[in-house]
GROMACS .gro file of C-alpha atoms in nm:
model
  502
    1MET     CA    1   0.000   0.003   0.001
    2THR     CA    2   0.117   0.353  -0.078
    3PRO     CA    3   0.091   0.631   0.183
    4ARG     CA    4  -0.224   0.843   0.178
    5VAL     CA    5  -0.165   1.115  -0.081
    6ARG     CA    6  -0.433   1.359  -0.190
    7ALA     CA    7  -0.524   1.280  -0.549
    8PRO     CA    8  -0.446   1.574  -0.783
    9GLU     CA    9  -0.762   1.719  -0.930
   10LEU     CA   10  -0.853   1.637  -1.290
   11PRO     CA   11  -0.845   1.913  -1.554
   12GLN     CA   12  -1.182   2.051  -1.652
   13ASN     CA   13  -1.068   2.219  -1.973
   14TYR     CA   14  -0.940   1.905  -2.147
   15PRO     CA   15  -1.155   1.699  -2.387
   16TRP     CA   16  -1.377   1.437  -2.225
   17PHE     CA   17  -1.571   1.152  -2.380
   18ASN     CA   18  -1.867   0.937  -2.255
   19THR     CA   19  -1.986   1.216  -2.028
   20GLU     CA   20  -2.178   1.533  -2.094
   21LYS     CA   21  -1.942   1.736  -1.878
   22PRO     CA   22  -1.600   1.701  -1.722
   23LEU     CA   23  -1.583   1.505  -1.398
   24SER     CA   24  -1.403   1.626  -1.088
   25LEU     CA   25  -1.268   1.419  -0.804
   26GLN     CA   26  -1.433   1.667  -0.564
   27ASN     CA   27  -1.775   1.581  -0.709
   28LEU     CA   28  -1.691   1.211  -0.697
   29ARG     CA   29  -1.626   1.209  -0.324
   30GLY     CA   30  -1.796   0.916  -0.162
   31ARG     CA   31  -1.710   0.687  -0.453
   32VAL     CA   32  -1.402   0.469  -0.523
   33VAL     CA   33  -1.230   0.598  -0.839
   34ILE     CA   34  -0.985   0.413  -1.063
   35LEU     CA   35  -0.780   0.618  -1.308
   36ASP     CA   36  -0.673   0.399  -1.600
   37PHE     CA   37  -0.377   0.549  -1.778
   38TRP     CA   38  -0.373   0.401  -2.132
   39THR     CA   39  -0.304   0.458  -2.495
   40TYR     CA   40  -0.515   0.291  -2.759
   41CYS     CA   41  -0.231   0.115  -2.955
   42CYS     CA   42  -0.123  -0.073  -2.648
   43ILE     CA   43  -0.223  -0.441  -2.633
   44ASN     CA   44  -0.166  -0.450  -2.257
   45CYS     CA   45  -0.405  -0.156  -2.220
   46LEU     CA   46  -0.666  -0.343  -2.422
   47HIS     CA   47  -0.628  -0.655  -2.210
   48ILE     CA   48  -0.738  -0.476  -1.895
   49LEU     CA   49  -1.065  -0.343  -2.044
   50PRO     CA   50  -1.257  -0.669  -1.961
   51ASP     CA   51  -1.123  -0.646  -1.606
   52LEU     CA   52  -1.241  -0.291  -1.573
   53LYS     CA   53  -1.582  -0.382  -1.721
   54TYR     CA   54  -1.613  -0.662  -1.471
   55LEU     CA   55  -1.533  -0.436  -1.177
   56GLU     CA   56  -1.764  -0.157  -1.306
   57GLN     CA   57  -2.056  -0.402  -1.320
   58LYS     CA   58  -1.981  -0.555  -0.979
   59TYR     CA   59  -1.950  -0.219  -0.805
   60LYS     CA   60  -2.162  -0.002  -1.032
   61ASN     CA   61  -2.313   0.195  -0.740
   62SER     CA   62  -1.986   0.282  -0.578
   63LEU     CA   63  -1.702   0.266  -0.833
   64THR     CA   64  -1.615   0.515  -1.113
   65VAL     CA   65  -1.352   0.426  -1.375
   66ILE     CA   66  -1.198   0.714  -1.566
   67SER     CA   67  -0.963   0.631  -1.852
   68VAL     CA   68  -0.687   0.886  -1.892
   69HIS     CA   69  -0.567   0.867  -2.252
   70SER     CA   70  -0.198   0.966  -2.275
   71ALA     CA   71  -0.088   0.905  -2.632
   72LYS     CA   72   0.229   0.721  -2.734
   73PHE     CA   73   0.205   0.784  -3.108
   74ASP     CA   74   0.139   1.122  -3.272
   75ASN     CA   75  -0.170   0.981  -3.442
   76GLU     CA   76  -0.316   0.889  -3.108
   77LYS     CA   77  -0.325   1.249  -3.000
   78GLU     CA   78  -0.596   1.328  -3.259
   79ILE     CA   79  -0.929   1.374  -3.082
   80GLU     CA   80  -1.138   1.197  -3.350
   81ASN     CA   81  -0.903   0.894  -3.350
   82ILE     CA   82  -0.952   0.860  -2.974
   83ARG     CA   83  -1.327   0.876  -3.023
   84GLN     CA   84  -1.303   0.599  -3.280
   85ALA     CA   85  -1.098   0.383  -3.041
   86ILE     CA   86  -1.365   0.429  -2.770
   87LEU     CA   87  -1.625   0.303  -3.016
   88ARG     CA   88  -1.407   0.022  -3.149
   89TYR     CA   89  -1.331  -0.119  -2.802
   90ASP     CA   90  -1.677  -0.052  -2.658
   91ILE     CA   91  -1.546   0.164  -2.371
   92GLU     CA   92  -1.839   0.264  -2.150
   93HIS     CA   93  -1.671   0.476  -1.884
   94PRO     CA   94  -1.555   0.843  -1.898
   95VAL     CA   95  -1.236   0.908  -2.094
   96LEU     CA   96  -1.015   1.211  -2.032
   97VAL     CA   97  -0.773   1.316  -2.312
   98ASP     CA   98  -0.437   1.392  -2.161
   99SER     CA   99  -0.244   1.485  -2.477
  100SER     CA  100   0.004   1.703  -2.290
  101PHE     CA  101   0.080   1.427  -2.032
  102GLN     CA  102  -0.006   1.670  -1.754
  103VAL     CA  103  -0.225   1.426  -1.563
  104TRP     CA  104   0.033   1.154  -1.625
  105GLN     CA  105   0.301   1.372  -1.464
  106ASN     CA  106   0.075   1.482  -1.178
  107TYR     CA  107   0.032   1.116  -1.081
  108ALA     CA  108   0.398   1.027  -1.154
  109VAL     CA  109   0.292   0.755  -1.395
  110ARG     CA  110   0.576   0.566  -1.571
  111ALA     CA  111   0.415   0.303  -1.788
  112TRP     CA  112   0.107   0.197  -1.984
  113PRO     CA  113  -0.122   0.077  -1.845
  114THR     CA  114  -0.118   0.207  -1.491
  115LEU     CA  115  -0.423   0.200  -1.259
  116MET     CA  116  -0.451   0.448  -0.971
  117VAL     CA  117  -0.704   0.371  -0.695
  118ILE     CA  118  -0.854   0.673  -0.518
  119ASP     CA  119  -1.058   0.622  -0.204
  120PRO     CA  120  -1.395   0.798  -0.133
  121GLU     CA  121  -1.218   1.072   0.057
  122GLY     CA  122  -1.004   1.162  -0.244
  123TYR     CA  123  -0.674   0.994  -0.149
  124VAL     CA  124  -0.458   0.777  -0.372
  125VAL     CA  125  -0.437   0.445  -0.179
  126ASN     CA  126  -0.297   0.200  -0.434
  127TYR     CA  127  -0.168   0.166  -0.783
  128VAL     CA  128  -0.063  -0.117  -1.019
  129SER     CA  129   0.109  -0.121  -1.356
  130GLY     CA  130   0.067  -0.376  -1.631
  131GLU     CA  131  -0.216  -0.630  -1.669
  132GLY     CA  132  -0.353  -0.921  -1.473
  133HIS     CA  133  -0.451  -0.739  -1.152
  134ARG     CA  134  -0.826  -0.794  -1.148
  135ASN     CA  135  -0.834  -0.999  -0.829
  136LEU     CA  136  -0.610  -0.757  -0.643
  137LEU     CA  137  -0.822  -0.460  -0.751
  138ASP     CA  138  -1.138  -0.648  -0.655
  139GLN     CA  139  -1.005  -0.702  -0.304
  140VAL     CA  140  -0.888  -0.341  -0.271
  141ILE     CA  141  -1.225  -0.204  -0.381
  142GLU     CA  142  -1.426  -0.434  -0.158
  143LYS     CA  143  -1.210  -0.345   0.144
  144LEU     CA  144  -1.241   0.032   0.072
  145ILE     CA  145  -1.621   0.007   0.046
  146HIS     CA  146  -1.642  -0.181   0.375
  147GLN     CA  147  -1.409   0.071   0.550
  148HIS     CA  148  -1.601   0.373   0.425
  149GLN     CA  149  -1.939   0.221   0.496
  150GLU     CA  150  -1.829   0.201   0.856
  151LYS     CA  151  -1.708   0.567   0.845
  152GLY     CA  152  -2.021   0.680   0.668
  153THR     CA  153  -1.816   0.827   0.383
  154ILE     CA  154  -1.949   0.606   0.096
  155ASN     CA  155  -2.198   0.734  -0.159
  156PHE     CA  156  -2.408   0.452  -0.316
  157GLN     CA  157  -2.553   0.574  -0.643
  158GLU     CA  158  -2.517   0.489  -1.013
  159LEU     CA  159  -2.340   0.750  -1.217
  160GLN     CA  160  -2.532   0.860  -1.525
  161LEU     CA  161  -2.324   0.876  -1.837
  162THR     CA  162  -2.375   0.975  -2.199
  163LEU     CA  163  -2.185   0.726  -2.410
  164GLU     CA  164  -2.026   0.791  -2.748
  165LYS     CA  165  -2.185   0.478  -2.886
  166GLN     CA  166  -2.529   0.624  -2.804
  167GLN     CA  167  -2.446   0.940  -2.986
  168GLN     CA  168  -2.268   0.764  -3.274
  169PRO     CA  169  -2.405   0.408  -3.302
  170LEU     CA  170  -2.216   0.164  -3.529
  171ILE     CA  171  -2.484   0.106  -3.791
  172THR     CA  172  -2.252   0.089  -4.091
  173PRO     CA  173  -2.257  -0.242  -4.290
  174LEU     CA  174  -1.892  -0.303  -4.176
  175ALA     CA  175  -1.754  -0.184  -3.843
  176PHE     CA  176  -1.376  -0.135  -3.796
  177PRO     CA  177  -1.282  -0.415  -4.040
  178GLY     CA  178  -0.936  -0.529  -3.919
  179LYS     CA  179  -0.815  -0.752  -4.198
  180VAL     CA  180  -0.911  -0.865  -4.552
  181LEU     CA  181  -0.801  -1.171  -4.740
  182ALA     CA  182  -0.829  -1.194  -5.116
  183THR     CA  183  -0.853  -1.547  -5.257
  184THR     CA  184  -0.958  -1.716  -5.579
  185VAL     CA  185  -1.296  -1.804  -5.420
  186GLY     CA  186  -1.368  -1.455  -5.300
  187LEU     CA  187  -1.291  -1.190  -5.041
  188PHE     CA  188  -1.293  -1.273  -4.668
  189ILE     CA  189  -1.339  -0.964  -4.444
  190ALA     CA  190  -1.279  -0.965  -4.070
  191ASP     CA  191  -1.574  -0.742  -3.972
  192SER     CA  192  -1.410  -0.695  -3.636
  193GLY     CA  193  -1.649  -0.439  -3.482
  194HIS     CA  194  -1.940  -0.662  -3.569
  195HIS     CA  195  -1.769  -0.976  -3.439
  196ARG     CA  196  -1.816  -1.170  -3.766
  197LEU     CA  197  -1.664  -1.261  -4.101
  198VAL     CA  198  -1.809  -1.152  -4.438
  199MET     CA  199  -1.737  -1.339  -4.756
  200SER     CA  200  -1.807  -1.166  -5.086
  201THR     CA  201  -1.718  -1.170  -5.452
  202ALA     CA  202  -1.446  -0.939  -5.576
  203ASN     CA  203  -1.709  -0.679  -5.660
  204GLY     CA  204  -1.891  -0.691  -5.326
  205GLU     CA  205  -2.169  -0.940  -5.383
  206ILE     CA  206  -2.231  -1.112  -5.046
  207LEU     CA  207  -2.168  -1.491  -5.046
  208ASN     CA  208  -2.175  -1.565  -4.676
  209VAL     CA  209  -2.197  -1.397  -4.342
  210ILE     CA  210  -2.021  -1.609  -4.086
  211GLY     CA  211  -2.112  -1.540  -3.722
  212SER     CA  212  -2.420  -1.411  -3.540
  213GLY     CA  213  -2.269  -1.068  -3.483
  214GLN     CA  214  -2.279  -1.109  -3.110
  215PRO     CA  215  -1.946  -1.133  -2.926
  216GLY     CA  216  -1.878  -1.478  -2.782
  217LEU     CA  217  -1.691  -1.804  -2.834
  218ARG     CA  218  -1.928  -2.052  -2.985
  219ASP     CA  219  -1.874  -2.319  -3.251
  220GLY     CA  220  -2.140  -2.435  -3.493
  221SER     CA  221  -2.315  -2.328  -3.813
  222PHE     CA  222  -2.239  -2.000  -3.980
  223ALA     CA  223  -2.554  -1.846  -3.843
  224GLU     CA  224  -2.502  -1.948  -3.480
  225THR     CA  225  -2.124  -1.936  -3.439
  226GLN     CA  226  -1.971  -1.646  -3.243
  227PHE     CA  227  -1.643  -1.458  -3.267
  228PHE     CA  228  -1.498  -1.174  -3.057
  229ALA     CA  229  -1.317  -0.904  -3.265
  230PRO     CA  230  -1.165  -1.146  -3.523
  231GLN     CA  231  -0.861  -1.022  -3.713
  232GLY     CA  232  -0.617  -1.203  -3.946
  233MET     CA  233  -0.702  -1.497  -4.175
  234THR     CA  234  -0.527  -1.746  -4.399
  235PHE     CA  235  -0.689  -1.980  -4.656
  236ASP     CA  236  -0.629  -2.344  -4.740
  237SER     CA  237  -0.763  -2.356  -5.097
  238GLU     CA  238  -0.707  -2.733  -5.135
  239ASN     CA  239  -0.939  -2.822  -4.840
  240GLN     CA  240  -1.155  -2.506  -4.855
  241MET     CA  241  -1.069  -2.414  -4.500
  242LEU     CA  242  -1.030  -2.061  -4.363
  243TYR     CA  243  -0.819  -2.017  -4.048
  244VAL     CA  244  -0.904  -1.716  -3.827
  245ALA     CA  245  -0.722  -1.534  -3.548
  246ASP     CA  246  -1.014  -1.477  -3.308
  247THR     CA  247  -0.828  -1.210  -3.125
  248GLU     CA  248  -1.030  -1.120  -2.815
  249ASN     CA  249  -1.131  -1.485  -2.765
  250HIS     CA  250  -0.756  -1.568  -2.760
  251ALA     CA  251  -0.835  -1.854  -2.995
  252LEU     CA  252  -0.777  -1.986  -3.343
  253ARG     CA  253  -1.091  -2.091  -3.541
  254ARG     CA  254  -1.129  -2.301  -3.855
  255VAL     CA  255  -1.407  -2.224  -4.098
  256ASP     CA  256  -1.516  -2.524  -4.318
  257LEU     CA  257  -1.666  -2.363  -4.629
  258GLN     CA  258  -1.798  -2.690  -4.766
  259HIS     CA  259  -1.993  -2.790  -4.455
  260GLN     CA  260  -2.051  -2.436  -4.339
  261VAL     CA  261  -1.940  -2.489  -3.980
  262VAL     CA  262  -1.685  -2.327  -3.751
  263GLU     CA  263  -1.471  -2.498  -3.486
  264THR     CA  264  -1.210  -2.382  -3.238
  265ILE     CA  265  -0.876  -2.546  -3.304
  266ALA     CA  266  -0.653  -2.370  -3.053
  267GLY     CA  267  -0.687  -2.174  -2.734
  268THR     CA  268  -0.901  -2.214  -2.428
  269GLY     CA  269  -1.090  -1.888  -2.454
  270GLU     CA  270  -0.884  -1.746  -2.164
  271GLN     CA  271  -0.585  -1.519  -2.208
  272SER     CA  272  -0.249  -1.675  -2.135
  273ARG     CA  273  -0.029  -1.500  -1.878
  274ASN     CA  274   0.274  -1.714  -1.972
  275ILE     CA  275   0.505  -1.517  -2.194
  276HIS     CA  276   0.790  -1.768  -2.170
  277PRO     CA  277   0.836  -1.992  -2.474
  278HIS     CA  278   0.636  -2.309  -2.433
  279SER     CA  279   0.427  -2.570  -2.620
  280GLY     CA  280   0.127  -2.792  -2.578
  281ILE     CA  281  -0.181  -2.954  -2.732
  282SER     CA  282  -0.351  -2.673  -2.919
  283ALA     CA  283  -0.699  -2.712  -2.763
  284GLU     CA  284  -0.548  -2.711  -2.412
  285THR     CA  285  -0.302  -2.424  -2.454
  286ALA     CA  286  -0.409  -2.067  -2.365
  287LEU     CA  287  -0.311  -1.800  -2.622
  288ASN     CA  288  -0.262  -1.428  -2.596
  289SER     CA  289  -0.427  -1.205  -2.856
  290PRO     CA  290  -0.343  -1.381  -3.183
  291TRP     CA  291  -0.363  -1.106  -3.442
  292ASP     CA  292  -0.271  -1.257  -3.782
  293LEU     CA  293  -0.204  -1.597  -3.944
  294GLN     CA  294  -0.001  -1.738  -4.232
  295LYS     CA  295  -0.021  -2.104  -4.348
  296VAL     CA  296   0.302  -2.259  -4.478
  297GLY     CA  297   0.245  -2.621  -4.573
  298ASN     CA  298   0.096  -2.793  -4.270
  299ARG     CA  299   0.224  -2.526  -4.036
  300LEU     CA  300   0.017  -2.230  -3.916
  301PHE     CA  301   0.230  -1.931  -3.812
  302ILE     CA  302   0.071  -1.683  -3.570
  303ALA     CA  303   0.150  -1.324  -3.494
  304MET     CA  304   0.084  -1.349  -3.119
  305ALA     CA  305   0.051  -0.978  -3.038
  306GLY     CA  306  -0.024  -1.015  -2.673
  307SER     CA  307   0.294  -1.207  -2.587
  308HIS     CA  308   0.519  -1.029  -2.844
  309GLN     CA  309   0.603  -1.356  -3.015
  310ILE     CA  310   0.563  -1.559  -3.334
  311TRP     CA  311   0.397  -1.898  -3.273
  312GLU     CA  312   0.359  -2.213  -3.479
  313MET     CA  313   0.085  -2.474  -3.489
  314ASN     CA  314   0.130  -2.809  -3.659
  315LEU     CA  315  -0.198  -2.883  -3.828
  316GLU     CA  316  -0.125  -3.258  -3.845
  317ASN     CA  317  -0.061  -3.327  -3.476
  318ASN     CA  318  -0.227  -3.017  -3.326
  319ILE     CA  319   0.081  -2.916  -3.127
  320ILE     CA  320   0.116  -2.542  -3.083
  321LYS     CA  321   0.437  -2.374  -2.964
  322THR     CA  322   0.639  -2.055  -2.951
  323TYR     CA  323   0.845  -2.027  -3.269
  324ALA     CA  324   1.035  -1.702  -3.213
  325GLY     CA  325   1.057  -1.436  -2.943
  326THR     CA  326   1.141  -1.444  -2.572
  327GLY     CA  327   0.825  -1.260  -2.474
  328ALA     CA  328   1.007  -0.938  -2.395
  329GLU     CA  329   0.871  -0.629  -2.577
  330ALA     CA  330   1.163  -0.502  -2.786
  331CYS     CA  331   1.337  -0.543  -3.116
  332VAL     CA  332   1.629  -0.789  -3.102
  333ASP     CA  333   1.751  -0.971  -3.411
  334GLY     CA  334   1.936  -1.302  -3.426
  335VAL     CA  335   1.850  -1.659  -3.353
  336LEU     CA  336   1.486  -1.748  -3.294
  337THR     CA  337   1.520  -1.823  -2.917
  338GLU     CA  338   1.691  -1.492  -2.844
  339SER     CA  339   1.492  -1.259  -3.063
  340THR     CA  340   1.227  -1.019  -2.947
  341PHE     CA  341   0.922  -0.852  -3.104
  342ALA     CA  342   0.685  -0.575  -3.001
  343GLN     CA  343   0.317  -0.652  -3.059
  344PRO     CA  344   0.348  -0.826  -3.402
  345SER     CA  345   0.019  -0.763  -3.579
  346GLY     CA  346   0.063  -0.873  -3.941
  347ILE     CA  347   0.232  -1.170  -4.099
  348THR     CA  348   0.298  -1.291  -4.454
  349THR     CA  349   0.554  -1.512  -4.631
  350ASP     CA  350   0.753  -1.579  -4.947
  351GLY     CA  351   0.800  -1.941  -4.844
  352LYS     CA  352   1.152  -1.889  -4.705
  353GLU     CA  353   1.089  -1.611  -4.456
  354LEU     CA  354   0.798  -1.484  -4.262
  355TYR     CA  355   0.759  -1.109  -4.280
  356VAL     CA  356   0.606  -0.934  -3.979
  357ALA     CA  357   0.453  -0.595  -3.921
  358ASP     CA  358   0.600  -0.534  -3.576
  359SER     CA  359   0.371  -0.256  -3.476
  360GLU     CA  360   0.502  -0.110  -3.150
  361VAL     CA  361   0.854  -0.068  -3.290
  362SER     CA  362   0.708   0.047  -3.625
  363SER     CA  363   0.934  -0.191  -3.813
  364ILE     CA  364   0.921  -0.475  -4.064
  365ARG     CA  365   1.090  -0.793  -3.947
  366GLY     CA  366   1.201  -1.107  -4.133
  367VAL     CA  367   1.182  -1.448  -3.965
  368GLY     CA  368   1.342  -1.751  -4.132
  369VAL     CA  369   1.135  -2.065  -4.177
  370VAL     CA  370   1.411  -2.262  -4.356
  371GLU     CA  371   1.778  -2.278  -4.264
  372ALA     CA  372   1.923  -2.057  -4.131
  373LYS     CA  373   1.639  -1.962  -3.904
  374LEU     CA  374   1.722  -1.608  -3.810
  375VAL     CA  375   1.530  -1.289  -3.723
  376ARG     CA  376   1.627  -0.965  -3.891
  377THR     CA  377   1.491  -0.609  -3.925
  378VAL     CA  378   1.407  -0.530  -4.289
  379CYS     CA  379   1.334  -0.163  -4.229
  380GLY     CA  380   1.237   0.078  -3.950
  381SER     CA  381   1.420   0.204  -3.645
  382GLY     CA  382   1.356  -0.094  -3.423
  383ALA     CA  383   1.300   0.139  -3.130
  384LEU     CA  384   0.977   0.166  -2.927
  385PHE     CA  385   0.969   0.542  -2.982
  386GLY     CA  386   1.142   0.543  -3.320
  387PHE     CA  387   0.847   0.622  -3.535
  388GLY     CA  388   0.756   0.883  -3.800
  389ASP     CA  389   0.681   0.902  -4.169
  390VAL     CA  390   1.006   0.875  -4.367
  391ASP     CA  391   1.062   0.678  -4.687
  392GLY     CA  392   1.414   0.554  -4.758
  393GLN     CA  393   1.637   0.262  -4.684
  394GLY     CA  394   1.662   0.017  -4.395
  395ALA     CA  395   1.713   0.171  -4.053
  396ASP     CA  396   1.645   0.522  -4.189
  397VAL     CA  397   1.283   0.431  -4.268
  398ARG     CA  398   1.018   0.559  -4.025
  399LEU     CA  399   0.674   0.399  -4.004
  400GLN     CA  400   0.403   0.461  -3.745
  401HIS     CA  401   0.238   0.157  -3.583
  402CYS     CA  402   0.220  -0.057  -3.900
  403LEU     CA  403  -0.042  -0.338  -3.867
  404GLY     CA  404  -0.080  -0.496  -4.215
  405ILE     CA  405   0.166  -0.676  -4.451
  406GLU     CA  406   0.137  -0.876  -4.771
  407TYR     CA  407   0.405  -1.041  -4.984
  408ALA     CA  408   0.341  -1.022  -5.360
  409GLN     CA  409   0.574  -1.039  -5.660
  410ASN     CA  410   0.897  -0.992  -5.463
  411PHE     CA  411   0.773  -0.692  -5.266
  412LEU     CA  412   0.594  -0.630  -4.938
  413TRP     CA  413   0.281  -0.410  -4.931
  414ILE     CA  414   0.256  -0.240  -4.591
  415ALA     CA  415  -0.047  -0.083  -4.419
  416ASP     CA  416   0.137   0.200  -4.235
  417THR     CA  417  -0.166   0.235  -4.013
  418TYR     CA  418  -0.108   0.552  -3.813
  419ASN     CA  419   0.036   0.738  -4.113
  420HIS     CA  420  -0.280   0.648  -4.310
  421LYS     CA  421  -0.069   0.530  -4.605
  422ILE     CA  422   0.012   0.219  -4.801
  423LYS     CA  423   0.382   0.161  -4.866
  424LEU     CA  424   0.593  -0.077  -5.072
  425VAL     CA  425   0.904  -0.239  -4.922
  426SER     CA  426   1.176  -0.449  -5.083
  427PRO     CA  427   1.247  -0.737  -4.846
  428HIS     CA  428   1.594  -0.769  -4.997
  429THR     CA  429   1.718  -0.407  -4.982
  430GLY     CA  430   1.493  -0.263  -4.711
  431ASN     CA  431   1.385   0.022  -4.947
  432CYS     CA  432   1.049   0.167  -4.851
  433GLN     CA  433   0.832   0.403  -5.061
  434THR     CA  434   0.490   0.553  -5.014
  435ILE     CA  435   0.256   0.437  -5.295
  436LEU     CA  436  -0.097   0.524  -5.179
  437GLY     CA  437  -0.243   0.786  -4.950
  438ASN     CA  438  -0.184   1.154  -4.882
  439GLY     CA  439  -0.146   1.102  -4.508
  440THR     CA  440  -0.477   1.259  -4.400
  441ALA     CA  441  -0.728   1.049  -4.207
  442SER     CA  442  -1.017   1.060  -4.448
  443LEU     CA  443  -1.203   0.863  -4.716
  444GLN     CA  444  -1.110   0.974  -5.063
  445ASP     CA  445  -1.093   0.768  -5.382
  446GLY     CA  446  -0.838   0.865  -5.639
  447GLN     CA  447  -0.505   0.763  -5.788
  448GLY     CA  448  -0.191   0.687  -5.591
  449LYS     CA  449  -0.107   0.957  -5.336
  450ASN     CA  450  -0.421   1.150  -5.422
  451SER     CA  451  -0.627   0.893  -5.228
  452SER     CA  452  -0.675   0.881  -4.852
  453PHE     CA  453  -0.739   0.626  -4.579
  454SER     CA  454  -0.803   0.627  -4.205
  455GLU     CA  455  -0.593   0.380  -4.003
  456PRO     CA  456  -0.579   0.101  -4.267
  457SER     CA  457  -0.492  -0.217  -4.082
  458GLY     CA  458  -0.491  -0.507  -4.332
  459LEU     CA  459  -0.426  -0.571  -4.699
  460SER     CA  460  -0.425  -0.855  -4.947
  461VAL     CA  461  -0.325  -0.902  -5.310
  462VAL     CA  462  -0.469  -1.139  -5.574
  463GLY     CA  463  -0.346  -1.095  -5.933
  464SER     CA  464  -0.331  -0.724  -6.009
  465ASN     CA  465  -0.583  -0.632  -5.736
  466LEU     CA  466  -0.495  -0.498  -5.388
  467TYR     CA  467  -0.761  -0.493  -5.123
  468ILE     CA  468  -0.729  -0.280  -4.811
  469ALA     CA  469  -0.917  -0.301  -4.480
  470ASP     CA  470  -0.962   0.072  -4.419
  471THR     CA  471  -1.047   0.030  -4.054
  472ASN     CA  472  -1.162   0.364  -3.927
  473ASN     CA  473  -1.351   0.433  -4.250
  474HIS     CA  474  -1.545   0.108  -4.197
  475ALA     CA  475  -1.464   0.024  -4.560
  476ILE     CA  476  -1.280  -0.210  -4.793
  477ARG     CA  477  -1.087  -0.035  -5.065
  478HIS     CA  478  -0.979  -0.180  -5.401
  479VAL     CA  479  -0.665  -0.077  -5.585
  480ASP     CA  480  -0.598  -0.163  -5.947
  481LEU     CA  481  -0.223  -0.220  -5.938
  482ASN     CA  482  -0.198  -0.144  -6.312
  483ASN     CA  483  -0.289   0.221  -6.261
  484LEU     CA  484  -0.303   0.263  -5.879
  485ILE     CA  485  -0.664   0.384  -5.894
  486VAL     CA  486  -0.837   0.349  -5.555
  487THR     CA  487  -1.209   0.285  -5.526
  488THR     CA  488  -1.433   0.199  -5.230
  489LEU     CA  489  -1.621  -0.132  -5.252
  490LYS     CA  490  -1.998  -0.140  -5.194
  491PHE     CA  491  -2.169  -0.435  -5.035
  492PRO     CA  492  -2.538  -0.421  -5.137
  493GLY     CA  493  -2.759  -0.605  -4.894
  494LEU     CA  494  -2.506  -0.623  -4.613
  495CYS     CA  495  -2.647  -0.495  -4.287
  496THR     CA  496  -2.515  -0.425  -3.941
  497PRO     CA  497  -2.620  -0.724  -3.719
  498ASN     CA  498  -2.992  -0.708  -3.642
  499VAL     CA  499  -3.041  -0.383  -3.827
  500CYS     CA  500  -3.142  -0.351  -4.189
  501PHE     CA  501  -3.258  -0.053  -4.386
  502PRO     CA  502  -3.476  -0.061  -4.695
   0.00000   0.00000   0.00000
């Protein structure tokens, strides 16, 4: 326990979300308050959202959670981008935008995420950093409520909030699509915000909707199965099987297109807390936010964003194991067992190497799958704060939280997510050039750099066609690689779950 220190008051002149007016600690006296210092790129910050939701529900009459958003990346300082993150992650408590890090400094915070516990009399009584502290927080809150009940200093009432999702409901046909996969049988779209997969023709005709649209972990028919914010996919054309990284379920799913059923093939549905390299039977091994997949022969490679590693599943014997990465969040090249990654979020291959969009170090990494099995940095600074928007060569390149990557015709297409651009990288020379996007977060069709995107997160190539999951625009974009003309796909007849318009 920390000594009793009066909690610094929260600024009233900063932007606030999910509340009609700024909240003050003075007016929240009588309630337990948790300040959650976060930034929306951070996988560890996202992992504690379910814990906070659990605590808010359990103590809804006496606990107030306030998220203090202190941005890591420049793009995360933009007010509208923060609003979109609140909608994407279904955050239902007040959010204070701390772009200048003033609140962060007032509370002497040193890391994302950090949780400060303030008692009903306005004193900081505890804090924790990192994830996995739900039980500790539960005990602290329960004890505080009991103590202040006895003192008569508790205020039991539910706080009334005005949520962003009530003011801006997600009624678009797609909601925050995270990834797209172009195949010879059609397009597969991870409709992440609607917790489902959409299969269409190349021109947007709907072939299948896979998933009920309600978040959950349920196997079964296409209509009844459930996902939770699915992301990356890879396709086995020979067996007509689609493999899916079911990110917030911490699971891998297999979609059988012939029999139209979905089954869970890896993960227990619970998040793993074990970052150390290990292996096990796939159905019995807990995973940690798998974000993207790449099939190579009978091996399924996984960008395991939550544990900062690359994993491998053998599809013949169903053994899953760490392939590369110690679990430390950093950028270290070399042999597989000594290498490190930082929230790898995209993966592709040329058959000899895996190529990884290593988002938190804003770099492109290569990982050998044939001898010699080494990890290297193709381009980018390799530093957690070494980001920007600079084309060039190798270590001089600056990207900003890149999430998507696709190998095609000896080059790598990169979704440079927070720069709102699509770039082309040579895996051999490390040369990186902007091809699409003017860098503004908007939706504009056009040619080459005269087009615009908003946090594109996934891309896929088939033939001379490039498809882009334009996440914050809730859109799939098509690029004709012969002339670099960008158009926005339409999906006639596709509705948001349980809502259709004539």
